Amino acid sequence: MRAETQNSVAAIEKSLELLRQRMDWETAAYRLEEFDARVEDPTLWNDPENAQKLMRDRQALVDAMSTYEGMTQELSDNVELIELGEMENDAEVVREAETALSKLQERAAAAEIEALLSGEADANDTFLEINSGAGGTESCDWAAMLARMYVRWAEKKGYKVELQSESAGEEAGIKSAAYKISGHNAYGWLKSESGVHRLVRISPYDSAARRHTSFSSVWVYPVVDDNIEIEVNPADIRIDTYRSSGAGGQHVNTTDSAVRITHEPTGIVVTSSEKSQHQNRDIAMKALKSRLYQMELDRRNAAITEAHEDKGSAGWGNQIRSYVLQPYQMVKDLRTSVETSDTQGVLNGDLDRFMAATLAQDVSGKSRAEASNAD
């Protein structure tokens, strides 16, 4: 077996071992039997919400077991084919099996990353907020570029993207924008993006063509499931209505339909600017509950707490990733040291390499400071 093929086999075996550990393979069959017994309980659907959660959890286990077993069998089959082809000097059989192993390695690596998304809210939909920081017009333009980048990323994943609110910059770009991104593991993937993002480029708004540095911040928090109870005391919130400044034309609101909710104890402010005030209240209240739930997750998860504390203000010293377009091309994540010169690919939504590295780092138990010192 060629060295390159041996390396592929080793990589697949490593991914499969991680899958085995993450699903606790030794108890998987027993847990599936328990699920099956509960599914057969005639009183199960007396509580539809718990029944639906049970069915989702069971299907997730079935899918994980099926993926692991299928890939394990496929690895064994192709290794045997290569050994047989080499014994019989059948180059075509060896070549086909090696091609199959190469594709299996890619699928196993993708499954390995998905297996890291096992946090309490990782499977949930997510809210994504982008705010311009230090840098004036440049920063507003950078915020718009980030918004486009994340929308492109979500679309490539097949996720649904809904714009919740947007505030335009005075000359260009946006001051802020909030999106709801819906799809399996949307929060799990995007949670590592919370932080300050730094851009270095020749400014298109500078007549002297000087190099500028701009900052924008990103905040990601999960959409709260319907079965998660978050109580909000009406006395703790202030609801304001105002006229949304939309894009003009048919999109101009003629009534004060936009809604801003302020949670007094925490200072959390959420907004929504759809056409219906009733719809905006509902959207904003869901966003508020999600923010409060995120705070609770932060208290229980030291790694997430550290990430949000480290985010800081949108300026020097707090960035998690740098995007340099001049004098050279480089995007580098400052937490994991993952980097690429394909800046246009990244700005067009090719972000999985950065997200995967941060997920792996979080699972390894390293803090951001430890990861930086180890670099």
C-alpha angles and dihedrals in degrees: 000000000000118000091242090055091047089054090052091050091050092050092050092048090051092051092047091050090054090049089051092051096045094054093040091236094196091067099030097098091048092050091050090054089053091050091049092051091051092047089057091055106112091214094056096101093050083091104041096184094054090042092054091048090050091051092048092050092048092049091048090054092046091050092048093049092046092049093049095046093045094050093044091053092045091052092050093047095051094045088053091049091052092049091048092047091050092049091051095037090239102155094180094057090048092049093050092048092048090051089050090051091051091054091044090054090057092048093046091051090051091048089049091057092046088053089060089063096083101118122128094264102019094111092053131102113258145219117226121197125189123190129182115236138180112354109064115223090001090057092049090052090048090051089054090050090052091049090053090047094054094043089053090048092050093047091052088053090052092245125150114245123202123181108225100181140342137191116199123225118247095247106007144347124013136301091208143345136186126203136184111217115194127197142092111303092359092141093041092057098041101041091086090061095072108116144062119313119203126207126195118188147124103280116242086204095056114088089201090057093232125167115258134192118214135182135204130172129225125202123188126188133165127259106244115244117239089244092058111090115217113175118207118190108226088218089062097059136071118203119202128181124206142163111273118230099224132172095283132243114059090354095066112113112227094193134050092263102140115100132211120189121194120195102210100201094054103024091234113157123193129178140189127187108187119137096261118070090202090053091047092054090052094047093046093047091051089049091050092051089049091052091050090048090051089054089054091049088050092054091052097042116058094192093055091044090054092049093054094043090050091050091078124157121340097260146073118338098020104074123124096190137023124210110196116188097164141070084007136001116256140134113194130179107218094205099055102016089233107152142171137185090216094098095159091052091053093047087051090058107274094141105131095100091059095043093047093051092051092047091052091048091051091050091050088059097240118146120222091255092051092049091050093049091049092055 
